[in-house]
Each structure stands twice: as structure tokens, then as C-alpha cells.
Tab-separated table of C-alpha atoms in Angstrom:
chain	number	residue	atom	x	y	z
U	1	MET	CA	-162.223	187.605	79.970
U	2	SER	CA	-164.459	184.846	78.632
U	3	GLU	CA	-167.427	185.471	76.377
U	4	ASN	CA	-170.837	184.071	77.573
U	5	LYS	CA	-171.877	181.649	74.834
U	6	GLN	CA	-175.422	180.608	74.271
U	7	SER	CA	-175.967	176.876	74.251
U	8	TYR	CA	-178.009	175.710	71.539
U	9	THR	CA	-179.979	172.523	71.082
U	10	TYR	CA	-181.645	170.775	68.271
U	11	LYS	CA	-185.049	171.393	70.060
U	12	SER	CA	-184.364	174.965	70.228
U	13	ALA	CA	-183.608	174.913	66.328
U	14	GLY	CA	-187.103	173.486	65.839
U	15	VAL	CA	-186.557	169.850	65.917
U	16	ASP	CA	-188.135	167.987	68.790
U	17	ILE	CA	-186.691	164.489	68.860
U	18	ASP	CA	-188.902	163.458	71.879
U	19	ALA	CA	-191.984	164.238	69.742
U	20	GLY	CA	-190.526	162.315	67.013
U	21	GLU	CA	-190.123	159.233	69.354
U	22	ALA	CA	-193.602	159.659	70.823
U	23	LEU	CA	-195.097	159.655	67.157
U	24	VAL	CA	-193.206	156.351	66.548
U	25	GLU	CA	-194.693	154.698	69.492
U	26	ASN	CA	-198.226	155.798	68.576
U	27	ILE	CA	-197.903	154.590	65.095
U	28	LYS	CA	-196.519	151.244	65.964
U	29	PRO	CA	-199.813	149.342	66.581
U	30	LEU	CA	-201.177	151.016	63.521
U	31	ALA	CA	-198.516	149.534	61.352
U	32	ALA	CA	-198.999	146.274	63.051
U	33	SER	CA	-202.663	146.297	62.000
U	34	THR	CA	-201.671	145.937	58.356
U	35	LYS	CA	-199.638	142.791	58.890
U	36	ARG	CA	-199.997	140.413	55.972
U	37	THR	CA	-198.190	137.141	54.833
U	38	GLY	CA	-194.762	137.962	53.885
U	39	ALA	CA	-194.338	141.050	56.158
U	40	GLY	CA	-194.565	141.459	59.861
U	41	ALA	CA	-195.087	145.125	59.510
U	42	GLU	CA	-192.831	146.046	62.569
U	43	LEU	CA	-191.369	149.380	62.693
U	44	GLY	CA	-187.989	150.400	64.309
U	45	GLY	CA	-185.303	149.075	62.022
U	46	PHE	CA	-183.286	150.799	59.215
U	47	GLY	CA	-185.483	149.037	56.627
U	48	GLY	CA	-188.349	146.843	55.963
U	49	LEU	CA	-188.423	143.230	54.739
U	50	PHE	CA	-190.573	141.282	52.570
U	51	ASP	CA	-190.568	137.601	51.865
U	52	LEU	CA	-192.115	136.962	48.259
U	53	LYS	CA	-191.913	133.175	48.710
U	54	ALA	CA	-193.929	133.334	51.762
U	55	ALA	CA	-196.536	135.557	50.043
U	56	GLY	CA	-197.026	132.712	47.463
U	57	PHE	CA	-195.045	134.041	44.554
U	58	SER	CA	-192.794	131.563	42.487
U	59	ASP	CA	-191.481	133.648	39.682
U	60	PRO	CA	-192.491	137.271	40.306
U	61	ILE	CA	-192.076	140.519	38.516
U	62	LEU	CA	-191.886	143.569	40.847
U	63	VAL	CA	-193.845	146.663	40.108
U	64	ALA	CA	-193.107	149.800	42.051
U	65	ALA	CA	-195.171	153.187	42.254
U	66	ASN	CA	-194.789	156.447	44.202
U	67	ASP	CA	-197.251	159.354	44.411
U	68	GLY	CA	-198.466	162.080	46.767
U	69	VAL	CA	-201.780	163.752	47.653
U	70	GLY	CA	-200.991	167.143	46.045
U	71	THR	CA	-202.739	170.334	47.253
U	72	LYS	CA	-205.631	168.349	48.827
U	73	LEU	CA	-203.303	168.375	51.760
U	74	LYS	CA	-203.962	172.186	51.936
U	75	VAL	CA	-207.695	171.652	52.155
U	76	ALA	CA	-207.079	169.045	55.054
U	77	ILE	CA	-204.793	171.662	56.854
U	78	ASP	CA	-207.237	174.447	56.499
U	79	ALA	CA	-210.256	172.269	57.398
U	80	GLY	CA	-208.429	170.604	60.359
U	81	ILE	CA	-209.293	167.146	59.151
U	82	HIS	CA	-206.200	164.764	58.909
U	83	ASN	CA	-207.543	161.233	59.087
U	84	THR	CA	-208.420	160.702	55.570
U	85	VAL	CA	-205.454	161.984	53.446
U	86	GLY	CA	-203.470	159.000	54.361
U	87	ILE	CA	-205.985	156.874	52.701
U	88	ASP	CA	-205.616	159.091	49.536
U	89	LEU	CA	-201.792	158.583	49.694
U	90	VAL	CA	-202.017	154.833	49.597
U	91	ALA	CA	-204.822	154.682	47.016
U	92	MET	CA	-202.815	156.886	44.616
U	93	CYS	CA	-199.972	154.392	44.715
U	94	VAL	CA	-201.720	151.088	44.972
U	95	ASN	CA	-204.438	151.918	42.202
U	96	ASP	CA	-201.395	152.524	39.878
U	97	LEU	CA	-200.104	148.977	40.625
U	98	VAL	CA	-203.168	147.103	40.122
U	99	VAL	CA	-203.734	148.781	36.693
U	100	GLN	CA	-200.614	146.678	35.721
U	101	GLY	CA	-202.099	143.434	37.111
U	102	ALA	CA	-199.856	143.656	40.388
U	103	GLU	CA	-201.011	142.693	43.790
U	104	PRO	CA	-199.662	145.490	46.145
U	105	LEU	CA	-197.374	143.993	48.865
U	106	LEU	CA	-195.714	146.756	50.925
U	107	PHE	CA	-196.059	150.458	51.370
U	108	LEU	CA	-193.724	153.120	53.003
U	109	ASP	CA	-194.473	156.735	53.769
U	110	TYR	CA	-192.699	159.975	54.021
U	111	MET	CA	-193.995	162.838	55.919
U	112	ALA	CA	-192.244	166.281	56.349
U	113	THR	CA	-193.570	169.189	58.434
U	114	GLY	CA	-192.428	172.459	59.910
U	115	LYS	CA	-193.305	171.689	63.393
U	116	LEU	CA	-194.106	168.084	64.439
U	117	ASP	CA	-197.729	167.759	65.896
U	118	VAL	CA	-197.918	164.262	67.279
U	119	ALA	CA	-201.748	164.132	67.334
U	120	GLN	CA	-201.989	165.430	63.919
U	121	MET	CA	-199.412	162.977	62.244
U	122	THR	CA	-200.920	160.095	64.276
U	123	ASP	CA	-204.265	160.829	62.442
U	124	VAL	CA	-202.425	160.824	59.280
U	125	VAL	CA	-200.710	157.568	59.744
U	126	ALA	CA	-204.034	156.158	60.958
U	127	GLY	CA	-205.441	156.945	57.500
U	128	ILE	CA	-202.289	155.444	55.895
U	129	ALA	CA	-202.848	152.256	57.831
U	130	GLU	CA	-206.659	152.003	56.894
U	131	GLY	CA	-205.635	152.400	53.167
U	132	CYS	CA	-203.060	149.572	53.573
U	133	ARG	CA	-205.658	147.401	55.041
U	134	GLN	CA	-208.157	148.163	52.291
U	135	ALA	CA	-205.472	147.458	49.708
U	136	GLY	CA	-204.085	144.330	51.518
U	137	CYS	CA	-200.548	145.556	51.693
U	138	ALA	CA	-198.270	145.969	54.874
U	139	LEU	CA	-197.021	149.219	56.209
U	140	ILE	CA	-193.518	148.242	56.770
U	141	GLY	CA	-191.755	151.596	57.300
U	142	GLY	CA	-191.467	155.365	56.614
U	143	GLU	CA	-189.947	158.534	57.540
U	144	THR	CA	-190.923	161.520	59.344
U	145	ALA	CA	-189.055	164.765	58.928
U	146	GLU	CA	-189.312	167.948	61.111
U	147	MET	CA	-187.954	170.758	58.853
U	148	PRO	CA	-188.438	174.304	60.342
U	149	GLY	CA	-187.812	176.903	57.670
U	150	MET	CA	-188.791	174.775	54.827
U	151	TYR	CA	-192.544	174.482	55.861
U	152	GLN	CA	-194.827	176.645	57.846
U	153	ASP	CA	-195.625	175.233	61.421
U	154	ALA	CA	-198.995	173.813	60.477
U	155	ASP	CA	-198.018	172.679	56.896
U	156	TYR	CA	-197.032	169.279	56.016
U	157	ASP	CA	-196.469	167.147	52.933
U	158	LEU	CA	-196.830	163.499	52.093
U	159	ALA	CA	-195.258	161.038	49.663
U	160	GLY	CA	-195.855	157.284	49.327
U	161	PHE	CA	-194.045	154.451	47.854
U	162	SER	CA	-195.529	150.962	47.273
U	163	VAL	CA	-194.317	147.748	45.629
U	164	GLY	CA	-196.446	144.952	44.222
U	165	ALA	CA	-195.848	141.886	42.360
U	166	ALA	CA	-197.372	139.606	39.696
U	167	GLU	CA	-196.238	136.112	38.348
U	168	ARG	CA	-194.161	136.424	35.171
U	169	GLY	CA	-196.328	136.481	32.138
U	170	THR	CA	-199.539	137.854	33.754
U	171	LEU	CA	-199.036	141.439	33.910
U	172	LEU	CA	-201.569	143.653	32.088
U	173	ASP	CA	-199.985	145.785	29.183
U	174	GLY	CA	-203.106	146.625	27.250
U	175	SER	CA	-201.685	144.845	23.969
U	176	THR	CA	-204.821	142.822	23.533
U	177	VAL	CA	-207.204	145.628	23.604
U	178	ALA	CA	-209.299	145.829	20.310
U	179	ALA	CA	-212.261	147.129	18.684
U	180	GLU	CA	-215.507	146.187	20.167
U	181	ASP	CA	-214.029	145.672	23.672
U	182	ILE	CA	-216.342	147.200	26.398
U	183	LEU	CA	-215.430	149.836	28.922
U	184	LEU	CA	-216.754	149.487	32.311
U	185	GLY	CA	-216.562	152.383	34.719
U	186	LEU	CA	-216.159	152.142	38.459
U	187	ALA	CA	-217.789	154.795	40.608
U	188	SER	CA	-215.485	156.987	42.463
U	189	ASN	CA	-215.916	158.440	46.107
U	190	GLY	CA	-215.726	162.015	44.702
U	191	THR	CA	-212.824	164.261	43.448
U	192	HIS	CA	-210.241	161.760	44.784
U	193	SER	CA	-206.814	163.512	44.649
U	194	ASN	CA	-206.994	165.617	41.559
U	195	GLY	CA	-207.787	169.160	40.578
U	196	TYR	CA	-207.515	170.574	44.058
U	197	SER	CA	-205.628	173.727	42.899
U	198	LEU	CA	-208.750	174.516	40.821
U	199	ILE	CA	-211.049	173.406	43.719
U	200	ARG	CA	-209.247	175.647	46.207
U	201	ARG	CA	-209.493	178.535	43.803
U	202	ILE	CA	-213.214	178.145	43.266
U	203	VAL	CA	-213.832	177.717	47.196
U	204	GLY	CA	-211.723	180.800	47.791
U	205	GLY	CA	-212.941	182.964	44.907
U	206	LYS	CA	-216.583	182.354	45.813
U	207	GLY	CA	-216.025	183.241	49.441
U	208	HIS	CA	-216.815	179.821	50.712
U	209	SER	CA	-215.452	178.255	53.981
U	210	TYR	CA	-214.646	174.611	54.439
U	211	SER	CA	-216.905	174.765	57.639
U	212	ASP	CA	-219.928	175.625	55.393
U	213	THR	CA	-222.580	172.974	54.953
U	214	ALA	CA	-222.018	171.285	51.527
U	215	SER	CA	-225.179	171.685	49.463
U	216	PHE	CA	-224.332	168.171	47.835
U	217	GLY	CA	-222.730	166.517	50.996
U	218	ALA	CA	-225.711	165.049	52.893
U	219	GLY	CA	-225.166	167.044	56.072
U	220	LYS	CA	-221.292	167.063	55.685
U	221	THR	CA	-219.241	170.455	55.823
U	222	LEU	CA	-217.520	171.414	52.518
U	223	GLY	CA	-214.316	170.283	54.008
U	224	GLU	CA	-215.537	166.880	54.917
U	225	ALA	CA	-217.164	166.430	51.371
U	226	LEU	CA	-214.198	167.646	49.532
U	227	LEU	CA	-211.882	165.398	51.794
U	228	ALA	CA	-213.693	162.164	50.754
U	229	PRO	CA	-210.774	159.772	50.436
U	230	THR	CA	-209.707	158.188	47.013
U	231	LYS	CA	-211.375	154.888	46.413
U	232	ILE	CA	-209.093	151.791	46.547
U	233	TYR	CA	-209.967	149.471	43.771
U	234	VAL	CA	-207.505	146.731	44.619
U	235	LYS	CA	-209.519	143.699	45.800
U	236	SER	CA	-212.358	144.071	43.396
U	237	THR	CA	-210.084	144.461	40.243
U	238	LEU	CA	-207.688	141.745	41.219
U	239	ALA	CA	-210.573	139.365	41.747
U	240	ALA	CA	-211.742	140.136	37.945
U	241	ILE	CA	-208.143	139.970	36.626
U	242	LYS	CA	-207.721	136.477	38.388
U	243	ALA	CA	-210.890	135.328	36.700
U	244	GLY	CA	-209.397	136.121	33.323
U	245	HIS	CA	-211.825	138.900	32.439
U	246	VAL	CA	-209.619	142.062	32.379
U	247	LYS	CA	-207.773	143.091	29.327
U	248	ALA	CA	-206.689	146.517	30.624
U	249	LEU	CA	-207.162	149.046	33.568
U	250	SER	CA	-207.006	152.783	33.706
U	251	HIS	CA	-206.786	154.750	36.824
U	252	ILE	CA	-208.646	158.133	36.122
U	253	THR	CA	-206.338	160.728	37.707
U	254	GLY	CA	-205.097	164.100	36.488
U	255	GLY	CA	-205.859	164.315	32.908
U	256	GLY	CA	-209.221	162.574	33.225
U	257	PHE	CA	-210.473	160.278	30.594
U	258	LEU	CA	-208.725	161.965	27.657
U	259	GLU	CA	-205.177	161.381	28.881
U	260	ASN	CA	-205.483	158.251	31.080
U	261	ILE	CA	-207.485	155.733	29.064
U	262	PRO	CA	-205.166	155.866	25.974
U	263	ARG	CA	-202.104	154.962	28.288
U	264	VAL	CA	-203.415	151.392	28.326
U	265	MET	CA	-204.412	151.062	24.744
U	266	PRO	CA	-202.409	149.936	21.609
U	267	LYS	CA	-202.080	152.008	18.455
U	268	ASP	CA	-204.879	152.382	16.008
U	269	THR	CA	-207.687	152.163	18.863
U	270	LEU	CA	-210.088	154.707	20.070
U	271	ALA	CA	-211.790	154.631	23.434
U	272	GLU	CA	-215.293	156.082	23.062
U	273	VAL	CA	-216.924	157.309	26.481
U	274	ASP	CA	-220.397	158.272	26.680
U	275	THR	CA	-221.336	160.450	29.638
U	276	SER	CA	-224.986	159.872	29.518
U	277	THR	CA	-224.444	156.372	30.779
U	278	TRP	CA	-224.001	157.591	34.456
U	279	ALA	CA	-225.183	160.713	36.411
U	280	LEU	CA	-222.615	163.348	37.255
U	281	PRO	CA	-222.193	163.236	41.115
U	282	GLY	CA	-223.217	166.323	43.170
U	283	VAL	CA	-219.728	167.481	44.054
U	284	PHE	CA	-218.822	167.790	40.335
U	285	GLY	CA	-222.134	169.537	39.429
U	286	TRP	CA	-221.462	172.055	42.353
U	287	LEU	CA	-217.905	172.699	41.096
U	288	GLN	CA	-218.998	173.155	37.527
U	289	SER	CA	-221.644	175.641	38.612
U	290	GLU	CA	-219.632	177.459	41.043
U	291	GLY	CA	-216.555	177.721	38.610
U	292	ALA	CA	-218.395	178.056	35.397
U	293	LEU	CA	-216.474	175.052	34.061
U	294	SER	CA	-216.824	173.810	30.671
U	295	ALA	CA	-217.625	170.117	30.036
U	296	LYS	CA	-214.212	169.884	28.365
U	297	GLU	CA	-212.421	171.400	31.469
U	298	MET	CA	-214.364	168.970	33.563
U	299	ALA	CA	-213.299	165.764	31.697
U	300	ARG	CA	-209.705	166.646	31.579
U	301	THR	CA	-209.416	167.801	35.229
U	302	PHE	CA	-211.660	165.527	37.236
U	303	ASN	CA	-212.624	161.917	37.269
U	304	CYS	CA	-216.336	163.002	36.976
U	305	GLY	CA	-217.643	160.072	38.919
U	306	ILE	CA	-215.646	157.387	37.399
U	307	GLY	CA	-212.410	156.435	39.289
U	308	MET	CA	-211.281	153.352	37.281
U	309	VAL	CA	-212.066	152.023	33.771
U	310	VAL	CA	-211.967	148.303	32.975
U	311	VAL	CA	-211.438	147.129	29.528
U	312	VAL	CA	-212.945	143.627	28.917
U	313	ALA	CA	-214.027	141.615	25.837
U	314	PRO	CA	-217.621	141.718	25.018
U	315	GLU	CA	-218.276	138.162	25.965
U	316	ASN	CA	-216.711	138.734	29.394
U	317	ALA	CA	-218.506	142.020	30.184
U	318	GLU	CA	-221.495	140.722	32.398
U	319	ALA	CA	-219.212	138.283	34.241
U	320	ALA	CA	-216.693	140.914	34.860
U	321	LYS	CA	-219.379	143.342	36.076
U	322	ALA	CA	-220.843	140.575	38.304
U	323	ILE	CA	-217.472	140.016	40.057
U	324	LEU	CA	-216.923	143.752	40.572
U	325	GLU	CA	-220.113	144.330	42.050
U	326	GLN	CA	-219.739	141.230	44.415
U	327	HIS	CA	-216.667	143.292	45.624
U	328	GLY	CA	-218.670	146.416	46.352
U	329	GLU	CA	-218.228	148.417	43.201
U	330	THR	CA	-220.832	150.336	41.482
U	331	VAL	CA	-220.458	149.439	37.733
U	332	TYR	CA	-221.505	151.322	34.573
U	333	THR	CA	-221.024	150.350	31.015
U	334	ILE	CA	-219.662	153.737	29.804
U	335	GLY	CA	-218.568	153.038	26.304
U	336	GLN	CA	-216.323	150.732	23.880
U	337	ILE	CA	-213.167	150.545	21.875
U	338	SER	CA	-213.285	151.400	18.241
U	339	LYS	CA	-210.871	151.320	15.512
U	340	GLY	CA	-208.490	154.252	15.436
U	341	ASP	CA	-205.885	155.786	13.284
U	342	GLY	CA	-202.423	156.131	14.731
U	343	LYS	CA	-201.778	156.916	18.306
U	344	PRO	CA	-204.442	155.634	20.756
U	345	LYS	CA	-206.988	158.299	21.732
U	346	CYS	CA	-210.197	158.944	23.741
U	347	ARG	CA	-213.207	160.669	22.569
U	348	VAL	CA	-215.854	161.761	25.352
U	349	THR	CA	-219.236	162.665	24.115
U	350	GLY	CA	-222.292	164.013	26.077
U	351	VAL	CA	-225.823	165.132	25.719
U	352	ALA	CA	-227.646	168.129	27.109
U	353	GLY	CA	-228.776	167.633	30.618
U	354	THR	CA	-226.290	165.092	31.651
U	355	TRP	CA	-223.401	167.379	32.752
U	356	GLY	CA	-225.197	170.633	32.981
U	357	ALA	CA	-226.952	172.968	30.350
U	358	ASN	CA	-223.534	173.054	28.383
U	359	ALA	CA	-223.171	169.481	27.929
U	360	ASP	CA	-223.740	169.098	24.250
U	361	TRP	CA	-220.041	168.432	23.210
U	362	SER	CA	-217.571	166.014	21.847
U	363	VAL	CA	-213.774	166.262	22.589
U	364	THR	CA	-210.866	163.809	21.699
U	365	THR	CA	-207.358	163.421	23.173
U	366	GLY	CA	-205.068	165.928	21.596
U	367	GLU	CA	-207.785	168.430	20.762
U	368	ASP	CA	-207.410	172.011	21.844
């Protein structure tokens, strides 16, 4: 007597190969829209190719970076908005490349989900393609993994990987940064991709919904305002670098000014940032008020309105500012480099009224 055996398929186990193939077809034109010299940006092979010689490099040093978007993705999932987090993914990688003086050349993505929603993931890749176009790099490949049991059906995660290049001897290492150098701050688009575990705690703890109208968002919902994508600073900063005006760049991500600026400074230097030189954007004022956040907590968690810091010699400050503004940046002179003692540090100072009523403060890297 034979037993009746159930026949299993990959689809019945939760993985839909047909949906995966449909997604690939959807994103092929998106990848093609990022084509640049050196890369065809065509999907379908087992690996992506890039021709450095065709891109104009003679003796290049390659620079690689990878990153994710963090719990900002949970805001996107809860708000049902998926077309901007791809820009964040690209930005978090390429901004880290340009701070070393490298031109981003190519990008690859990894997407993992519990159940593949073709429309949702197409929106995500549309954002990735837009980020690549803004950065001037080619989307040459990626991977989509449907992983039932690892993720809840609606949840997904993203990771990005980017490679850039610079001619030998032209990389930025911060070694020439010295006392009296000027700190230029480039305005951010908002919270970018950092601090979202705290943001989500504030939103949930105060009973807000992402569909609420944002009091600071000019008619946007809270979800739309909090999902404003990370600004990509590649083209503007590369122009200033090529003009010979930039000594160092610092991408202001997790850790804020206190942790990120010293990463591009030599020993015995102190970066002094004066918060009175720009106005705290509305989203940060709202978070500070709703979460009763101290100025110190703000400065080491969020970018507070400055997404990139450019270090320049005093005699080059005006020329660098002009180039950056010509490329669409809003630029503030936010401080200077002073002589320090030992490890490089950053001191952030403020005055009452600039960052709220509790803004009379001063904190330095390494202080409790």
C-alpha cells in the first residue's frame, strides 16, 4: 500500500521565482538609466564590469564603501513610502567615497524580504537608480533574496556597495589640516539616515502617526517629512576638490559632529563648531521638543542641518564656497580648526535661542 505524498514547490515554501524574474525585467531600464562611461549598466550576468581606462583613469587607486539605511526602513514600511530609501542607500555609500577624494563609479545593491512585492521593490530600485544618477555612478548589478521565515512578509532590508577611484597621489587624508583652516558646512535635507531608532521611539511614544500632517513639513505628512532622502554631495564636492580648494571632508552621520569631524583631522588639532552660524531646521526642533532632547544628545545623534563639513585653507574659503554654491549647495561658515593637544577632537558650542531654550552649552569629543 503506497502512501500519498504531498508535492512541494519552492513557491509553496514562500519563494516566488516568477516574481523575481518580473522584478528583474522591471528594473532593467532603471539600471540602464544610470549608464556612464566605463560601464554599460546592463543587468543579467553573474557579475558587473567596469573599464577604468575608458573612464579616463591612468593610475587609479580604488576606494570601496558599503552601508545600509538602518531603521529608517521601518518608517518607510509603516508609512508605505518606498521610492526614497534607495536614494538614502546610495548616498550613505557614495558620500563616504567622496570624502576620500574618490569619484564614485559603480554601485551594487542587496535587497532581502520575507515576501517579494514586485511593485514595492521596483519603487525601491527606482530610488537607487535616482541616487546613482545624482552621484554619477552606474548601477551594474545586485541581488534580491526572498527569505520567508527570516523576515516578516512586509519587511525588507537593504545593503549597498560602491566603488570609486582617484588618481594616485590625489586622495584626501586630512594630513594637511592645520590651525586657522575654515570649516564650511553644507546644508542637509533633514535627518538623512541616522538616529531613526530614537525618531521612531519619539513618534510612537508621543502617539503620532506617520499619516499626521508634519508641523514642520510644509504640507507633508510626518512620514513624508521624515523620509526626505539623504543629500548626495558628490558632484559639488568633487568640483571643489578638482579646483584644489579642499583639504578634508567629513560626512556627518551617526555620532554627529563630535565623532565624524575628528576622523579627518591630524593629531594636535581641534575643530570648533559654532551652532549660532546656522538655524536649526524645523525637523530637528520638533524632535528636540517632542523628545525633550538635550543639545548634547542632538549633536551626537543627528546632523542638525549640516550633512557634510568641508575643511579649507582661509585663503580658499570664498572660492570653495562659490563653487559649492554654483553646484546647488547651501553653504555656511560654521567654525575653524584650532591647535589641540593629542588626539584630534571637536568642540561644539551654542548660544541660547539657537537650538532651543537649553542651548547654552559646550561639549567636546570624548566628554561624558
